[in-house]
Tab-separated table of C-alpha atoms and ligand atoms in Angstrom:
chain	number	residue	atom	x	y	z
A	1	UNK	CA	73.345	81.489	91.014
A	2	UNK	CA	75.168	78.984	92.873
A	3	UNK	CA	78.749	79.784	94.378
A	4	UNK	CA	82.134	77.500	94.172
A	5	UNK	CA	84.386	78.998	96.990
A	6	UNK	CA	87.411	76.764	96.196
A	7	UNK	CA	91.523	76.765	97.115
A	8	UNK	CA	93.378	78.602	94.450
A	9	UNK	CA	95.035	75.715	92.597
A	10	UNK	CA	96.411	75.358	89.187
A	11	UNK	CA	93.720	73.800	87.980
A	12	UNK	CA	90.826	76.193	89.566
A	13	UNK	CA	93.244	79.415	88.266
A	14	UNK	CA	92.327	78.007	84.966
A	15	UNK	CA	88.871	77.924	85.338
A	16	UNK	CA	88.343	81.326	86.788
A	17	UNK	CA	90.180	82.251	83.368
A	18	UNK	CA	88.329	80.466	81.166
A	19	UNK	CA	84.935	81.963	83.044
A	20	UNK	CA	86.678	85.493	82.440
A	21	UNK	CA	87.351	84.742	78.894
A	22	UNK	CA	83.201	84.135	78.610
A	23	UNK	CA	82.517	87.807	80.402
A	24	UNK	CA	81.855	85.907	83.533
A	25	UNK	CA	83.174	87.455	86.994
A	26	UNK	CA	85.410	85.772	90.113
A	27	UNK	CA	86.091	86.952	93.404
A	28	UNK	CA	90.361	86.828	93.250
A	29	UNK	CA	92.998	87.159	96.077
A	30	UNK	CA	95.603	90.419	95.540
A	31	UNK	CA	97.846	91.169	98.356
A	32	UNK	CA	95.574	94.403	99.352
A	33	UNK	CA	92.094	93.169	99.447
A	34	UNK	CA	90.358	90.460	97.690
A	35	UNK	CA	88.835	92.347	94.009
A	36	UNK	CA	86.027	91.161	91.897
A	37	UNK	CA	87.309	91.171	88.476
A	38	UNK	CA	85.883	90.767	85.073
A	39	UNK	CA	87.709	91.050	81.448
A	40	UNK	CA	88.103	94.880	81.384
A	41	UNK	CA	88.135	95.330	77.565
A	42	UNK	CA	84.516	93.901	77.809
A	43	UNK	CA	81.380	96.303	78.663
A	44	UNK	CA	78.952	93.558	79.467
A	45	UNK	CA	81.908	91.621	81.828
A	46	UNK	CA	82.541	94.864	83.761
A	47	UNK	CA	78.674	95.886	83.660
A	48	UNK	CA	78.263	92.659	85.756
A	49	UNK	CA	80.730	93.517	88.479
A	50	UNK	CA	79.117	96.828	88.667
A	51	UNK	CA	75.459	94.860	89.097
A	52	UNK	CA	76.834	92.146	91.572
A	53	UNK	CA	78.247	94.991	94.380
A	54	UNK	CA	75.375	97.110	93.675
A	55	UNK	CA	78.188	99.787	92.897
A	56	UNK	CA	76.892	103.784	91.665
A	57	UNK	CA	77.853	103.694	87.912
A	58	UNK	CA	79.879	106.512	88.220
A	59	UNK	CA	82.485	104.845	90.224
A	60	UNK	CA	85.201	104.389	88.223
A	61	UNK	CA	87.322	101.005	88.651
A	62	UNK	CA	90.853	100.024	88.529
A	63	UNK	CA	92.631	97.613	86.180
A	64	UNK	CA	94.431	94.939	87.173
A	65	UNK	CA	97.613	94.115	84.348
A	66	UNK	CA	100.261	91.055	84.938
A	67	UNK	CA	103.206	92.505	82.690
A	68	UNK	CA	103.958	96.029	81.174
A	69	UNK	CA	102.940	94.838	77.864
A	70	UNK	CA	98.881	95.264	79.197
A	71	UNK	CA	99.888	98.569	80.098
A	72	UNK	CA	98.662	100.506	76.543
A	73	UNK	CA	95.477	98.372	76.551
A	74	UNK	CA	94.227	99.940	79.756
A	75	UNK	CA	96.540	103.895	79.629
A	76	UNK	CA	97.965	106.267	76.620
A	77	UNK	CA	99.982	109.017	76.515
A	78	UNK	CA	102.229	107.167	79.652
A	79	UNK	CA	104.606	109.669	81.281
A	80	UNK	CA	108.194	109.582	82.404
A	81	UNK	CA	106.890	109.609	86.390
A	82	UNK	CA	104.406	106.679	85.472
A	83	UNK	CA	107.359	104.858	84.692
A	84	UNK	CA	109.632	105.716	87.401
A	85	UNK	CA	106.332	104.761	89.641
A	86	UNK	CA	106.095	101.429	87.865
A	87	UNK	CA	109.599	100.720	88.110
A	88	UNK	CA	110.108	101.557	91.650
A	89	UNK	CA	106.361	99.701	92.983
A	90	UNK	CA	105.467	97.337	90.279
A	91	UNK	CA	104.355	94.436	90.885
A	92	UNK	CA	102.649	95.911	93.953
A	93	UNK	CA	100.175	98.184	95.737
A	94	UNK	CA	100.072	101.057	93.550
A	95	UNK	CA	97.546	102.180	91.207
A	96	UNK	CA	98.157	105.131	89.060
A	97	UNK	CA	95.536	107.321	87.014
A	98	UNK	CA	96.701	107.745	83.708
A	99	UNK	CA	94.938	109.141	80.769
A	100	UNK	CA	92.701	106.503	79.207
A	101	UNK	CA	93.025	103.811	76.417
A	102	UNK	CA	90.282	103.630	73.602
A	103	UNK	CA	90.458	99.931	74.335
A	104	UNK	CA	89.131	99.506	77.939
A	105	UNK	CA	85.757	99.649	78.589
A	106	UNK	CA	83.584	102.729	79.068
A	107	UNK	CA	81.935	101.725	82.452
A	108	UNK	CA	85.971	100.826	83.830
A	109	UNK	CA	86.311	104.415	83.363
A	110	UNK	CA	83.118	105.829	84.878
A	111	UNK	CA	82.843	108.482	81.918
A	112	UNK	CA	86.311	110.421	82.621
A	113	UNK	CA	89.139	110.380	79.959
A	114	UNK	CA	91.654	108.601	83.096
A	115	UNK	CA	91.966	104.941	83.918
A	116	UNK	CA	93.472	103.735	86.849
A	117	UNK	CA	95.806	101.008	86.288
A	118	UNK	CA	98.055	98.751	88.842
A	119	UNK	CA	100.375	95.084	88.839
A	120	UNK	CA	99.393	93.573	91.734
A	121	UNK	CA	102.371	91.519	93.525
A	122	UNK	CA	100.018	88.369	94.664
A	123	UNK	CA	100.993	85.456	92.413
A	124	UNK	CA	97.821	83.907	92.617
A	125	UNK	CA	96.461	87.521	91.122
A	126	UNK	CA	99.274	87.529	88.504
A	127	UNK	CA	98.606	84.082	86.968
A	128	UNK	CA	94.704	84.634	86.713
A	129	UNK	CA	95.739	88.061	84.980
A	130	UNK	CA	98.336	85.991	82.836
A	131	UNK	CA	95.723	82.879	81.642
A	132	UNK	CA	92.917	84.990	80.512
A	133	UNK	CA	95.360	87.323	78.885
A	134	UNK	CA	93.367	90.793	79.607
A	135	UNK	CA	93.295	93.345	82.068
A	136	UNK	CA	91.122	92.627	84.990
A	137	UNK	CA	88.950	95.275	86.423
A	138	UNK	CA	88.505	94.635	89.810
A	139	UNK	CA	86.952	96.600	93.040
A	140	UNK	CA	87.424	95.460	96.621
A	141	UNK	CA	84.802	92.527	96.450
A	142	UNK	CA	82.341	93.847	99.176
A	143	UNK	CA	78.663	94.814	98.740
A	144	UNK	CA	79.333	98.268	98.032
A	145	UNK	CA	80.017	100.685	101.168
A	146	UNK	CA	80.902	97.291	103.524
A	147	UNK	CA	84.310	97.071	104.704
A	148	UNK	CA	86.356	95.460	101.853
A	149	UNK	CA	87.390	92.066	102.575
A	150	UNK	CA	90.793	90.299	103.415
A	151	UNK	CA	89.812	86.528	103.451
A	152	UNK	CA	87.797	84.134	101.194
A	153	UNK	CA	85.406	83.764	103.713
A	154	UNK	CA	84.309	87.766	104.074
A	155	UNK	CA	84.357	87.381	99.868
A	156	UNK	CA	81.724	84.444	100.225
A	157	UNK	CA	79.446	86.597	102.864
A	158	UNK	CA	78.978	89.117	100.282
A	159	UNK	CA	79.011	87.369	97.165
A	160	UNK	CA	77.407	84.340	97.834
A	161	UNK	CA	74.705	83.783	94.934
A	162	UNK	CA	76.020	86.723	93.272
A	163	UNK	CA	79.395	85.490	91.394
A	164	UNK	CA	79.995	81.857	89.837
A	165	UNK	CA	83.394	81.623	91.360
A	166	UNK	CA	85.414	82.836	94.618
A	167	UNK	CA	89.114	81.494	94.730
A	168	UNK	CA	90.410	81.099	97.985
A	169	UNK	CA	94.312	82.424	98.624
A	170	UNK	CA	94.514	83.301	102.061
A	171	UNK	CA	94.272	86.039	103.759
A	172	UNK	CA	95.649	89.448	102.038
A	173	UNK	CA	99.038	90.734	103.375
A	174	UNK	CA	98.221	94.015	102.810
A	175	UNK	CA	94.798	94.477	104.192
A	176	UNK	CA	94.223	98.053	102.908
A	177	UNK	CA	93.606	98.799	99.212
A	178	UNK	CA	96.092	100.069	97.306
A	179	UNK	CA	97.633	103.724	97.178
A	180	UNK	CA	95.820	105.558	94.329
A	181	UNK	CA	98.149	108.195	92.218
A	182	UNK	CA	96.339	110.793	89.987
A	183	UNK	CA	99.805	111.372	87.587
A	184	UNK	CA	97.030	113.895	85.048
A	185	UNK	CA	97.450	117.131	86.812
A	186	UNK	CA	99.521	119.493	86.888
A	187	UNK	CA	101.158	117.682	89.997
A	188	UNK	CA	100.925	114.749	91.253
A	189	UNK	CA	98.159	113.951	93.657
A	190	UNK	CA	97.494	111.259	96.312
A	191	UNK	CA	94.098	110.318	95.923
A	192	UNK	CA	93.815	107.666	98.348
A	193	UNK	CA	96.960	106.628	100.645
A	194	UNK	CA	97.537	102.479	101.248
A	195	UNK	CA	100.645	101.037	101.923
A	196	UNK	CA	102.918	102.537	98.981
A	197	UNK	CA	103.164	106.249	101.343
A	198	UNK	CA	103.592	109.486	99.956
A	199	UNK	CA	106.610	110.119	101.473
A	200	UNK	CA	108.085	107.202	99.328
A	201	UNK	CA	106.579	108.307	96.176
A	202	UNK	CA	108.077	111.505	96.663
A	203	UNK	CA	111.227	109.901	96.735
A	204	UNK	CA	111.260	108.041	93.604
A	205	UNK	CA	109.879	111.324	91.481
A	206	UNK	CA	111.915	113.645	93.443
A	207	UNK	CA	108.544	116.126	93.398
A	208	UNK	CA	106.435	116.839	96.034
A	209	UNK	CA	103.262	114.917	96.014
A	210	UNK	CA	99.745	117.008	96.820
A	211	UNK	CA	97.329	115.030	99.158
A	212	UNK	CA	93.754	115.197	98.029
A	213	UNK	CA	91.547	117.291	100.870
A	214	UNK	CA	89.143	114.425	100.896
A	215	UNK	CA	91.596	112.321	102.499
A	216	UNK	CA	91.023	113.201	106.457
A	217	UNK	CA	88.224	115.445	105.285
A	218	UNK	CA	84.745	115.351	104.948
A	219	UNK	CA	83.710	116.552	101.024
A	220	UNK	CA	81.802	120.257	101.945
A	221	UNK	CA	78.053	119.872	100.047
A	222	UNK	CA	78.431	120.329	96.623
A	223	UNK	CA	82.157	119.970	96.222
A	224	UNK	CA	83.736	117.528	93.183
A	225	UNK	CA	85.773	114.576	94.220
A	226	UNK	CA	88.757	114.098	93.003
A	227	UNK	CA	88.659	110.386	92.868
A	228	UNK	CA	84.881	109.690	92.862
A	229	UNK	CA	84.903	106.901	95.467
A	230	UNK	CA	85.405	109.242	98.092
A	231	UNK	CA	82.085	110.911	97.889
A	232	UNK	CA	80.820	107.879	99.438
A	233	UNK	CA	79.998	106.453	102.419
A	234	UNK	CA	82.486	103.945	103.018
A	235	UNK	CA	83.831	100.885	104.674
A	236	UNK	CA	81.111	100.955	107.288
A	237	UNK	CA	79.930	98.143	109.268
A	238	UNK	CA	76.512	97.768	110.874
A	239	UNK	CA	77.770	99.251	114.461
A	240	UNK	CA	78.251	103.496	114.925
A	241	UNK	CA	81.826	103.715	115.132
A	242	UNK	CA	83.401	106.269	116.960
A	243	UNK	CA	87.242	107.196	116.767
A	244	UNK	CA	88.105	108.590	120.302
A	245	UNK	CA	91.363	110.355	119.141
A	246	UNK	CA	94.034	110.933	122.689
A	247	UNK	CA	96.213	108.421	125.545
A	248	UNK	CA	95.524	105.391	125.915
A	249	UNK	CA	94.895	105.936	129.667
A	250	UNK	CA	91.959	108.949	128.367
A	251	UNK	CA	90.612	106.415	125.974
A	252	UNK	CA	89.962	103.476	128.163
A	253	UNK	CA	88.667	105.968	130.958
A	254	UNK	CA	86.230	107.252	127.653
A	255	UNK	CA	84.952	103.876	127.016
A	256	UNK	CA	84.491	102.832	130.520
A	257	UNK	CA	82.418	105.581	130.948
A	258	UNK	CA	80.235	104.443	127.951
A	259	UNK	CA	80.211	101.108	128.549
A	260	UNK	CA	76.429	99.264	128.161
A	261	UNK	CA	74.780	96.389	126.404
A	262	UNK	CA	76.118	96.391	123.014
A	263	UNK	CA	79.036	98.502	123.362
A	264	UNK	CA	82.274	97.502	121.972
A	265	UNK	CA	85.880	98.487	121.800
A	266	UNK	CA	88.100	98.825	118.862
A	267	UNK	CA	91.292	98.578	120.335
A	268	UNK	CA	95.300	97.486	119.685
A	269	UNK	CA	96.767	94.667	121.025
A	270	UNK	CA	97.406	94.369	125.060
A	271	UNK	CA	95.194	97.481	125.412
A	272	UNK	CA	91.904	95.183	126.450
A	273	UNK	CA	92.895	94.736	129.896
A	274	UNK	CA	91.847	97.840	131.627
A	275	UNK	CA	88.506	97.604	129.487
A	276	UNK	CA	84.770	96.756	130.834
A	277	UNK	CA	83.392	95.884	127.623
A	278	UNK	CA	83.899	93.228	124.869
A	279	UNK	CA	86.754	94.330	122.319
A	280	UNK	CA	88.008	93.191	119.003
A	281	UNK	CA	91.630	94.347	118.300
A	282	UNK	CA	93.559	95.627	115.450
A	283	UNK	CA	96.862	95.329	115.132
A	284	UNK	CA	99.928	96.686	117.462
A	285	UNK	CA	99.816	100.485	118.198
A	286	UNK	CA	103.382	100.331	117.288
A	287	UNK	CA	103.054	98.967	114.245
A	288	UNK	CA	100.650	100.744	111.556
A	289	UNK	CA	101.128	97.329	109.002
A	290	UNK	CA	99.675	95.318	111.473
A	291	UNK	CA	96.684	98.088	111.607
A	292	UNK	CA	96.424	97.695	108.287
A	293	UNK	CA	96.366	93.800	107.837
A	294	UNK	CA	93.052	93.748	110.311
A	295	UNK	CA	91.262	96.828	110.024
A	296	UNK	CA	88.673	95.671	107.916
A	297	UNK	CA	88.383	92.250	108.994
A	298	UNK	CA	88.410	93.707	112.782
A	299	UNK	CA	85.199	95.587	111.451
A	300	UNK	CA	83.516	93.050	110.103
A	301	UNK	CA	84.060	91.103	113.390
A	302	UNK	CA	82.431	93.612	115.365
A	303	UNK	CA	78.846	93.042	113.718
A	304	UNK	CA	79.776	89.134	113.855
A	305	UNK	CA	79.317	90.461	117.477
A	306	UNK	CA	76.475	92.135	117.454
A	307	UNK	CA	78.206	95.563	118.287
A	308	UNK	CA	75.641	98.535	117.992
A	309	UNK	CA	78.730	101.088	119.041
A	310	UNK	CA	82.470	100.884	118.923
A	311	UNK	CA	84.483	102.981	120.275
A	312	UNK	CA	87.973	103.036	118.545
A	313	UNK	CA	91.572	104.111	119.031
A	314	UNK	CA	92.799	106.639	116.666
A	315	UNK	CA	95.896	105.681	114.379
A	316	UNK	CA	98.781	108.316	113.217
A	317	UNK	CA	98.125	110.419	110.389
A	318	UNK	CA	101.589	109.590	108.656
A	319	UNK	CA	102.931	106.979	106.542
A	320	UNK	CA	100.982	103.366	106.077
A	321	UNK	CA	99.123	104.479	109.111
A	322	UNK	CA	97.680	107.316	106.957
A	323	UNK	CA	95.925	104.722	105.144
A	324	UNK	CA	94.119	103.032	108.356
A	325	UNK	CA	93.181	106.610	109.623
A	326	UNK	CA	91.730	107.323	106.149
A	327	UNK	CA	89.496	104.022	106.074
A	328	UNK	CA	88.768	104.515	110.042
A	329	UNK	CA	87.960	108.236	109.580
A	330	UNK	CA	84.626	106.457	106.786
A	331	UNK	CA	83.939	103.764	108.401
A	332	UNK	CA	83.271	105.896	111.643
A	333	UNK	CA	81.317	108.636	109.373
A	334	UNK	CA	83.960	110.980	110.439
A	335	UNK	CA	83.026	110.785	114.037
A	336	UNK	CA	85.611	111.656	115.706
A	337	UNK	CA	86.219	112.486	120.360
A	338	UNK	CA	88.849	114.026	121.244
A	339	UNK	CA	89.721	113.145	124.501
B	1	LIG	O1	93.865	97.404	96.242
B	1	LIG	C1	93.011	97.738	95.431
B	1	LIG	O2	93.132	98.762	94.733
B	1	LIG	C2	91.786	96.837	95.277
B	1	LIG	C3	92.253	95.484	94.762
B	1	LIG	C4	91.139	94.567	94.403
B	1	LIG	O3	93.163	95.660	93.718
B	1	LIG	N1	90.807	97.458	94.431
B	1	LIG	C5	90.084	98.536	94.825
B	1	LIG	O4	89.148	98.966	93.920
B	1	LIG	O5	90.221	99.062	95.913
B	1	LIG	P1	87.955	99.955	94.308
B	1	LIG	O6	87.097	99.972	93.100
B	1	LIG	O7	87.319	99.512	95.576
B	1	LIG	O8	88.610	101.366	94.449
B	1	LIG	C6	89.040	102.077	93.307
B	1	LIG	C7	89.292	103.529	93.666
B	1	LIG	C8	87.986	104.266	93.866
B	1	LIG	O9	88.127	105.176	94.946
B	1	LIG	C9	87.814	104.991	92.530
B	1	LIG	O10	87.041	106.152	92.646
B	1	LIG	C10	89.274	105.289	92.180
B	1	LIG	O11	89.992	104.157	92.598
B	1	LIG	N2	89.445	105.445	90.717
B	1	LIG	C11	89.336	104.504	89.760
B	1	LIG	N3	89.508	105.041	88.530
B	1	LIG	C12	89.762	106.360	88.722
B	1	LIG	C13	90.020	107.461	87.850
B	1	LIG	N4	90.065	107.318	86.536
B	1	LIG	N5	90.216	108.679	88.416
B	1	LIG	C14	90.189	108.840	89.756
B	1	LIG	N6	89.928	107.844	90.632
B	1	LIG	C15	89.718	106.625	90.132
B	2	LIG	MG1	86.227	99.414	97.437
């Protein structure tokens, strides 16, 4: 199959929607991570995303809706909180599990009576959800278990030959995927933290907010996700990543200790100095957003390098930083020095 990467214009928004409209899929810009989507009301559209990342089938996927009206197409049964959520986040990068609609697709939903729905806040995303008037499912477009991608370009890597259509919007504010909700329970519970943080959900619902085990923690053998996409590896690039949690002054006296052919650090910015081996940075240490907006890309640079091992600085464990530890803590296997 041959690929068009092309700029998102006007013109180009209307022919990803007309390939959508045939069941076809198109690698789209949202302001998290760049999503493969695919009509989401359509079996055979969504079986093809599933086909192109080489996902597991029972991987559920979220929906992607432009305007509240989608809403009951994709969810039923919509709660109070869901709309205090949507009020407070929408358009933006929250997704919320919901109990299901008869109307989207079996394979969107993996098999479980929930879908997970969100209104992304990237125009570009909007007005492709708007011209082919359905809900979009739409995963991080990566080869499954890569690091999701933030630019066009990473989208083409992966997809190349694989989708008829990539449209190019820049690179992704955001840079982690969104904050998943589970609003089915009893209470609510944070499935997967992004840039939306607990402590603001909390806020809006006035409720405290559980955090799913599998967050910083490995799944024991045996035990049942929550969200199924954390049972799986994730995130990973070709290099062994190791997260050498402590100082800064520990951590570059860690890696100079380890430092050989094919050794790499994963550091913040201004930290390379003291360092005797190649690094890639992400981000400020001060500044968990900016963690966020290269992470991934920061990972995928590191094989463009022909890193076997990187050694990385550990983020904080609260807030949007939360969500960088979480996608650090797979891509590293949960290999974690303390130092
Ligand atoms: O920011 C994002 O959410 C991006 C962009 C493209 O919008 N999409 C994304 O999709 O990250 P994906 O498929 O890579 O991640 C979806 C996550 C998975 O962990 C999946 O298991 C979970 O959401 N999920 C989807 N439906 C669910 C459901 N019904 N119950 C629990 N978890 C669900
Ligand atoms: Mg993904």
């Amino acid at each position: 199959m041959n690929t068009i990467l092309c700029t998102a214009t006007q013109e180009n928004i209307d022919v990803a929607a007309s390939l959508l409209q045939q069941g076809e899929v198109v690698g789209i810009p949202t302001e998290t991570v760049y999503g493969l989507a695919a009509n989401a009301l359509d079996e055979q559209a969504v079986a093809k995303i599933f086909q192109a990342k080489g996902r597991p089938q029972d991987n559920p996927l979220i929906s992607h809706i432009s305007s509240m009206e989608m809403l009951s197409l994709v969810a039923s049964n919509i709660s109070e909180s869901a709309y205090q959520l949507a009020k407070a986040f929408w358009p933006g990068p929250l997704t919320m599990v919901l109990p299901r609609s008869a109307k989207v697709s079996n394979a969107v939903c993996a098999g479980l009576d929930t879908a997970a729905v969100r209104m992304p806040s990237h125009p570009i995303a909007q007005a492709i959800i708007t011209a082919s008037g359905v809900p979009l499912a739409a995963p991080s477009a990566n080869l499954s278990g890569s690091p999701s991608p933030t630019n066009a370009q990473d989208v083409y890597a992966d997809m190349q030959g694989r989708v008829p259509m990539i449209l190019d919007g820049g690179d992704c504010t955001v840079g982690v995927e969104s904050t998943v909700i589970s609003l089915v329970g009893e209470t609510p519970m944070l499935l997967r933290p992004g840039y939306v943080t607990k402590e603001a959900i909390e806020q809006v619902l006035g409720q405290a907010v559980t955090l799913s085990s599998a967050i910083v923690n490995q799944l024991a053998k045996g035990e049942v996700a929550n969200s199924p996409g954390m049972k799986y590896q994730h995130y990973a690039p070709k290099a062994k990543v190791i997260i050498v949690k402590g100082s800064l002054d520990a951590y570059q006296q860690y890696v100079n200790a380890h430092a050989q052919q094919g050794v790499m650090a994963l550091c913040f910015e201004g930290e390379a100095v003291n360092l005797s081996c190649p690094c890639v940075t992400y981000g400020r240490a001060d500044a968990p957003e900016t963690q966020a907006q290269h992470l991934f890309s920061a990972l995928r640079r590191l094989d463009d390098a022909g890193a076997t091992t990187a050694y990385a600085r550990c983020p904080q464990e609260t807030g949007v930083a939360l969500a960088v530890y979480n996608r650090l803590l797979r891509a590293a296997g949960f290999c974690v020095v303390d130092v």
